[in-house]
Amino acid sequence: MFAEPIKEDLHSCLKCAMCQPVCPTYRVTRMERNAPRGRVQMVKKYLEGDLSLSGGLHDALMTCILCEACSEACPSGVRLDRVFENIRMELYEKFGVGLAKKALFAALKHPLLLRLGAGMGRLGQRAFIAPLNLGWKMGNIPLNRLGRFNSTSFRRQIGEVVPAVGKRVARVVYFTGCATDLINEHVGRAVVDVLTRLGIEVVIPQDQVCCSVPVFLSGARKEALPNIEKNLEVLDRSDADAIVVDCATCGGGLKKHIPYLMEDLGLETDRARRVAAKVRDVSQLISEMMDKLPLASASSGRTVAVTYHDPCHMVRSMKVSKEPRTVLAALPDIRLTEMEGAGECCGGAGSFQFEHAELSAGVTSLKKQNIRATGAQLVATGCPGCMLTLSGNLYEESDPLVVHTIELVAQRIKKE
Amino acid sequence: MHESVKKELAAIVGPERATSRPEDLVAYSLDPHIEEHRPDLVLFAVTTEEVSAIMKVAFREEIPVTPRGSGTNLAGEVVPIMGGIVLALSRMDRILEIDPRNRIARVQPGVINYRFQQEVAKHGLMYAPHPSSWKVATIGGNVGTNSGGPRTLKYGVTRDYLLGLTAVLANGDVLKTGGKAIKNVTGYDLTRLICGSEGTLAVVTEITVRLIPKPKASRTIMANFPLLEDSSDAVAAIIGAGIVPSGLELMDKVVISAVEADARLGLPTDVEAILLVEVDGDPEGLDLQVRTIERILMENHSSRVLVSRTPEEADKLWTARRNAVSVMARLRPNTSLEDATVPVSNLTEMIRKTVEIGRKNNVQIGVLAHAGDGNLHPLVLFDQRDKDEVRRVEAATEEIFREALALGGTLSGEHGIGRAKARFLPMELDEVAMEVTKCIKKSVDPKGILNPGKFV
């Protein structure tokens, strides 16, 4: 149930509303039910017995994106994200989730089911070309912009160990996440290419499973435990210098949310903290070894304007924002141009964009404006979720292409 | 409230913008003040016509109406203490006109101060009223509370920039005051009467403001003072030298120690005060002003003076002040930010008394001040669940008010009276002033439905 130490935070809310302007959903509706202060006070009143665990409470709390901007803005240090994660567990236990999400949870928990689902999805995409081009949408995203499934699992394609190129200077465990494993194999290949060229041996545990962030952030905290335990077992190895991720959500989960979840549930957190301490975004590793990166030489005059979008789970959960910029700025033929509000949520937030399409569209439209205002030809980011949302919503001819930071790095190193 | 009336009211704005869900009523039962009360209905109006239609029904049925912007006000102004309707104007957030030639703008009440500043800055202009909550607070709320902020010494308060209002009266009539002309002495100054009335006289639905050229540059100077008295003398001497700083902020020993313990900025913890002075204007003139200020600060026994050379350095100097409130707030669960204000010559005495009052009542108090206009911000720390402590806080707060009045000051420099200070009002307003206040209220809101339970 609701963790006692987090209840204490509710007494520190000054009701000052400094969280309001940073909240993406409040910006869209301008209603307290979609603002952090309103939500926190509802939770407080529920715990004090003045509100019940009602549909209204469910609505207010489930329309929160969990972007963590409010926690960062709070002058009195209320950990709003943890308040919301705790109350969602109670809401989940009372209301459950819809059928689609149930199916998704089941798939994320069982690797075989997940791969089967991906396989069926791939067949579906091949068989039903017509609706893809009819402009049908899932949430706000046209079906033909959803991305194609990999032909086979990336992890299987690549195997357990990829040796360093040349002298080995380090060994990392690569937590690929489901997105790279099943959809974005090009991102996975880029990670492996770049890291091995830096002299890093990349170990890809074949028995890693979904990080389960989508499951436990929906409130199903206990149901996520088998996946969490499995991953901690796989990842807690003393022979690895780091655990590298290419997905901000997996990274944020391992680095922050999983230790907190276990703490809230009164579980042993030693192993989770050991793992968390080693988790690094791929851009962090690269930025530390920039001088060793065999970059291609600049071709004269053909620079591309790139703007960088900070995924919520990267900039706030993992506290990584400088490194991807450092890496991008050092690449040849790239001019990095900052957008306004780079750290603001893109409105995707996984299933949020499908469950709350209208609200999500409002949040996304601000992001789109800011991206377009830069005139950049590429948007780089470090989260497959954001990539899906951004590429799914930026489909005008003049819109920039969306790429993972690591793809740009891989394209700009010298060929072996 | 009768269900049929609720339905009638909801029909004015439509079901999407009307709610009586208990969760929403909770969210609109509060502001930063300690007291809370649920309304019966929350309506989100987006036009003057809607507001007027709502007021007509409320007037007929004698239902209390509490207008509200972002709810950042600090004296309980928007807590619907008698229930009824919370009339949220947050969605009425369009900037209607920016006229750089006449240097005026027209906005709806729900426009956020910060966003407005960004827009007028594109024309090289500035909207001077700049409360510390500017990133959150609405212009409508600024008008309702006559917001000030750290720049008031040089630039004045919200009231000084208002040219005209559209406001809906208690009976639903639409009142238009002022206009676009910078000079206007026709009739009573109804614009400025409504400003600062905390929603007790009318619901403001459109605001015409005056803009000024944006200063081209600014410089910041930080000075440490081992003795509080010296910092006040320095403030007087700076103003005496004909310089009007755009910011003149003071932090006392308690605040300095808390900020230093939190952030290790290298602040001296053995001084009684730190002054931050900001001057703005043309870059050429600033150098001379900065040199003069530096000299005055040294002459008044500042132990160290730091001058910013770049905006980045200035930003660094402001870090401590910027973090002060949140650092203090993190020390204890609850914080109340008071705003007793005294004539500037009595600032030192008021700070000394405030510290003494805190000690006497065993209450933690740190003092920030807009030193240039004698506006203190005692930060009172406590835990709301500790009844005895709450009682001591209340006693200390009352003593601070009494002391401010005894020193020729006022209950409130910028936060307003609202609910928090309503019972102290007779300490400052005599019988005649109270009577005139009540007469004004009665003449425009005879049924007393606009924000009842507050200062009138």
mmCIF file with all atom_site columns, C-alpha atoms in Angstrom, chain A residues 8 11-21 26-33 37-39 41-42 44-45 50-52 54-57 59-60 71-77 340, chain B residues 16-17 19 21-24 26-28 30-36 38 44 68-72 90-91 93 110 112 118 132-133 135-136 138 326-327 329-330 332-335 385:
data_model
loop_
_atom_site.group_PDB
_atom_site.id
_atom_site.type_symbol
_atom_site.label_atom_id
_atom_site.label_alt_id
_atom_site.label_comp_id
_atom_site.label_asym_id
_atom_site.label_entity_id
_atom_site.label_seq_id
_atom_site.pdbx_PDB_ins_code
_atom_site.Cartn_x
_atom_site.Cartn_y
_atom_site.Cartn_z
_atom_site.occupancy
_atom_site.B_iso_or_equiv
_atom_site.pdbx_formal_charge
_atom_site.auth_seq_id
_atom_site.auth_comp_id
_atom_site.auth_asym_id
_atom_site.auth_atom_id
_atom_site.pdbx_PDB_model_num
ATOM 1  C CA . GLU A 1 8   ? 5.137   12.403 5.000   1.00 0.00 ? 8   GLU A CA 1
ATOM 2  C CA . HIS A 1 11  ? 2.517   17.410 4.603   1.00 0.00 ? 11  HIS A CA 1
ATOM 3  C CA . SER A 1 12  ? 5.297   19.455 3.015   1.00 0.00 ? 12  SER A CA 1
ATOM 4  C CA . CYS A 1 13  ? 3.198   20.625 0.060   1.00 0.00 ? 13  CYS A CA 1
ATOM 5  C CA . LEU A 1 14  ? 2.983   24.398 0.454   1.00 0.00 ? 14  LEU A CA 1
ATOM 6  C CA . LYS A 1 15  ? 0.170   24.534 -2.112  1.00 0.00 ? 15  LYS A CA 1
ATOM 7  C CA . CYS A 1 16  ? 2.267   27.256 -3.767  1.00 0.00 ? 16  CYS A CA 1
ATOM 8  C CA . ALA A 1 17  ? 1.590   26.042 -7.336  1.00 0.00 ? 17  ALA A CA 1
ATOM 9  C CA . MET A 1 18  ? 5.188   26.426 -8.508  1.00 0.00 ? 18  MET A CA 1
ATOM 10 C CA . CYS A 1 19  ? 4.580   23.014 -10.100 1.00 0.00 ? 19  CYS A CA 1
ATOM 11 C CA . GLN A 1 20  ? 1.754   24.327 -12.276 1.00 0.00 ? 20  GLN A CA 1
ATOM 12 C CA . PRO A 1 21  ? 3.599   25.952 -15.179 1.00 0.00 ? 21  PRO A CA 1
ATOM 13 C CA . TYR A 1 26  ? -1.993  21.600 -16.915 1.00 0.00 ? 26  TYR A CA 1
ATOM 14 C CA . ARG A 1 27  ? -0.624  23.666 -19.747 1.00 0.00 ? 27  ARG A CA 1
ATOM 15 C CA . VAL A 1 28  ? -3.174  22.022 -22.017 1.00 0.00 ? 28  VAL A CA 1
ATOM 16 C CA . THR A 1 29  ? -6.318  22.061 -19.851 1.00 0.00 ? 29  THR A CA 1
ATOM 17 C CA . ARG A 1 30  ? -5.568  24.812 -17.303 1.00 0.00 ? 30  ARG A CA 1
ATOM 18 C CA . MET A 1 31  ? -7.567  22.815 -14.755 1.00 0.00 ? 31  MET A CA 1
ATOM 19 C CA . GLU A 1 32  ? -6.285  21.846 -11.293 1.00 0.00 ? 32  GLU A CA 1
ATOM 20 C CA . ARG A 1 33  ? -7.327  18.228 -11.837 1.00 0.00 ? 33  ARG A CA 1
ATOM 21 C CA . ARG A 1 37  ? -0.871  20.632 -6.857  1.00 0.00 ? 37  ARG A CA 1
ATOM 22 C CA . GLY A 1 38  ? -4.459  19.565 -7.496  1.00 0.00 ? 38  GLY A CA 1
ATOM 23 C CA . ARG A 1 39  ? -3.432  15.929 -7.798  1.00 0.00 ? 39  ARG A CA 1
ATOM 24 C CA . GLN A 1 41  ? -3.963  17.550 -2.630  1.00 0.00 ? 41  GLN A CA 1
ATOM 25 C CA . MET A 1 42  ? -6.461  14.956 -3.853  1.00 0.00 ? 42  MET A CA 1
ATOM 26 C CA . LYS A 1 44  ? -3.652  13.901 0.622   1.00 0.00 ? 44  LYS A CA 1
ATOM 27 C CA . LYS A 1 45  ? -7.410  14.175 1.125   1.00 0.00 ? 45  LYS A CA 1
ATOM 28 C CA . ASP A 1 50  ? -11.994 12.962 2.844   1.00 0.00 ? 50  ASP A CA 1
ATOM 29 C CA . LEU A 1 51  ? -12.059 11.479 -0.655  1.00 0.00 ? 51  LEU A CA 1
ATOM 30 C CA . SER A 1 52  ? -12.688 7.946  -1.804  1.00 0.00 ? 52  SER A CA 1
ATOM 31 C CA . SER A 1 54  ? -13.184 7.038  -7.010  1.00 0.00 ? 54  SER A CA 1
ATOM 32 C CA . GLY A 1 55  ? -13.372 7.239  -10.773 1.00 0.00 ? 55  GLY A CA 1
ATOM 33 C CA . GLY A 1 56  ? -12.662 10.957 -10.491 1.00 0.00 ? 56  GLY A CA 1
ATOM 34 C CA . LEU A 1 57  ? -9.482  10.308 -8.553  1.00 0.00 ? 57  LEU A CA 1
ATOM 35 C CA . ASP A 1 59  ? -9.027  10.124 -13.939 1.00 0.00 ? 59  ASP A CA 1
ATOM 36 C CA . ALA A 1 60  ? -7.012  12.869 -12.299 1.00 0.00 ? 60  ALA A CA 1
ATOM 37 C CA . SER A 1 71  ? 9.125   16.965 -8.547  1.00 0.00 ? 71  SER A CA 1
ATOM 38 C CA . GLU A 1 72  ? 12.011  18.948 -9.946  1.00 0.00 ? 72  GLU A CA 1
ATOM 39 C CA . ALA A 1 73  ? 10.179  22.269 -9.571  1.00 0.00 ? 73  ALA A CA 1
ATOM 40 C CA . CYS A 1 74  ? 8.861   21.740 -6.045  1.00 0.00 ? 74  CYS A CA 1
ATOM 41 C CA . PRO A 1 75  ? 10.451  24.268 -3.680  1.00 0.00 ? 75  PRO A CA 1
ATOM 42 C CA . SER A 1 76  ? 9.786   22.186 -0.607  1.00 0.00 ? 76  SER A CA 1
ATOM 43 C CA . GLY A 1 77  ? 11.078  18.950 -2.036  1.00 0.00 ? 77  GLY A CA 1
ATOM 44 C CA . GLU A 1 340 ? 12.900  25.978 -26.602 1.00 0.00 ? 340 GLU A CA 1
ATOM 45 C CA . GLU B 2 16  ? -16.786 20.142 -20.150 1.00 0.00 ? 16  GLU B CA 1
ATOM 46 C CA . ARG B 2 17  ? -16.186 23.351 -18.225 1.00 0.00 ? 17  ARG B CA 1
ATOM 47 C CA . THR B 2 19  ? -17.728 20.308 -12.435 1.00 0.00 ? 19  THR B CA 1
ATOM 48 C CA . ARG B 2 21  ? -16.920 16.133 -8.751  1.00 0.00 ? 21  ARG B CA 1
ATOM 49 C CA . PRO B 2 22  ? -15.607 15.893 -5.197  1.00 0.00 ? 22  PRO B CA 1
ATOM 50 C CA . GLU B 2 23  ? -12.030 15.624 -6.480  1.00 0.00 ? 23  GLU B CA 1
ATOM 51 C CA . ASP B 2 24  ? -12.365 18.902 -8.369  1.00 0.00 ? 24  ASP B CA 1
ATOM 52 C CA . VAL B 2 26  ? -11.018 19.575 -3.304  1.00 0.00 ? 26  VAL B CA 1
ATOM 53 C CA . ALA B 2 27  ? -8.599  20.937 -5.883  1.00 0.00 ? 27  ALA B CA 1
ATOM 54 C CA . TYR B 2 28  ? -10.443 24.270 -5.866  1.00 0.00 ? 28  TYR B CA 1
ATOM 55 C CA . LEU B 2 30  ? -7.417  25.759 -1.541  1.00 0.00 ? 30  LEU B CA 1
ATOM 56 C CA . ASP B 2 31  ? -4.562  28.131 -2.180  1.00 0.00 ? 31  ASP B CA 1
ATOM 57 C CA . PRO B 2 32  ? -1.292  28.449 -0.250  1.00 0.00 ? 32  PRO B CA 1
ATOM 58 C CA . HIS B 2 33  ? -3.205  29.630 2.834   1.00 0.00 ? 33  HIS B CA 1
ATOM 59 C CA . ILE B 2 34  ? -3.755  27.124 5.618   1.00 0.00 ? 34  ILE B CA 1
ATOM 60 C CA . GLU B 2 35  ? -7.565  27.278 5.726   1.00 0.00 ? 35  GLU B CA 1
ATOM 61 C CA . GLU B 2 36  ? -9.545  25.374 3.090   1.00 0.00 ? 36  GLU B CA 1
ATOM 62 C CA . ARG B 2 38  ? -14.853 23.298 -0.743  1.00 0.00 ? 38  ARG B CA 1
ATOM 63 C CA . PHE B 2 44  ? -14.377 27.635 -16.181 1.00 0.00 ? 44  PHE B CA 1
ATOM 64 C CA . ARG B 2 68  ? -9.695  32.650 -9.327  1.00 0.00 ? 68  ARG B CA 1
ATOM 65 C CA . GLY B 2 69  ? -6.617  32.624 -11.547 1.00 0.00 ? 69  GLY B CA 1
ATOM 66 C CA . SER B 2 70  ? -3.673  30.321 -10.813 1.00 0.00 ? 70  SER B CA 1
ATOM 67 C CA . GLY B 2 71  ? -4.242  30.389 -7.065  1.00 0.00 ? 71  GLY B CA 1
ATOM 68 C CA . THR B 2 72  ? -0.746  31.501 -6.044  1.00 0.00 ? 72  THR B CA 1
ATOM 69 C CA . SER B 2 90  ? -7.432  30.257 -16.044 1.00 0.00 ? 90  SER B CA 1
ATOM 70 C CA . ARG B 2 91  ? -8.721  29.308 -19.479 1.00 0.00 ? 91  ARG B CA 1
ATOM 71 C CA . ASP B 2 93  ? -5.839  33.255 -21.462 1.00 0.00 ? 93  ASP B CA 1
ATOM 72 C CA . GLY B 2 110 ? -5.922  34.130 -17.316 1.00 0.00 ? 110 GLY B CA 1
ATOM 73 C CA . ILE B 2 112 ? 0.324   34.148 -17.174 1.00 0.00 ? 112 ILE B CA 1
ATOM 74 C CA . GLN B 2 118 ? 7.979   37.052 -23.160 1.00 0.00 ? 118 GLN B CA 1
ATOM 75 C CA . SER B 2 132 ? 8.068   36.480 -7.545  1.00 0.00 ? 132 SER B CA 1
ATOM 76 C CA . SER B 2 133 ? 5.323   34.091 -8.657  1.00 0.00 ? 133 SER B CA 1
ATOM 77 C CA . LYS B 2 135 ? 5.933   32.236 -13.891 1.00 0.00 ? 135 LYS B CA 1
ATOM 78 C CA . VAL B 2 136 ? 2.691   30.916 -12.412 1.00 0.00 ? 136 VAL B CA 1
ATOM 79 C CA . THR B 2 138 ? -2.074  35.337 -13.927 1.00 0.00 ? 138 THR B CA 1
ATOM 80 C CA . SER B 2 326 ? 12.748  26.873 -1.100  1.00 0.00 ? 326 SER B CA 1
ATOM 81 C CA . VAL B 2 327 ? 15.738  26.153 1.095   1.00 0.00 ? 327 VAL B CA 1
ATOM 82 C CA . ALA B 2 329 ? 10.720  25.716 3.118   1.00 0.00 ? 329 ALA B CA 1
ATOM 83 C CA . ARG B 2 330 ? 12.554  22.405 3.123   1.00 0.00 ? 330 ARG B CA 1
ATOM 84 C CA . ARG B 2 332 ? 10.083  22.247 8.074   1.00 0.00 ? 332 ARG B CA 1
ATOM 85 C CA . PRO B 2 333 ? 6.818   20.900 6.616   1.00 0.00 ? 333 PRO B CA 1
ATOM 86 C CA . ASN B 2 334 ? 5.013   24.255 6.547   1.00 0.00 ? 334 ASN B CA 1
ATOM 87 C CA . THR B 2 335 ? 6.139   27.755 5.713   1.00 0.00 ? 335 THR B CA 1
ATOM 88 C CA . ARG B 2 385 ? 0.162   19.088 12.817  1.00 0.00 ? 385 ARG B CA 1
#
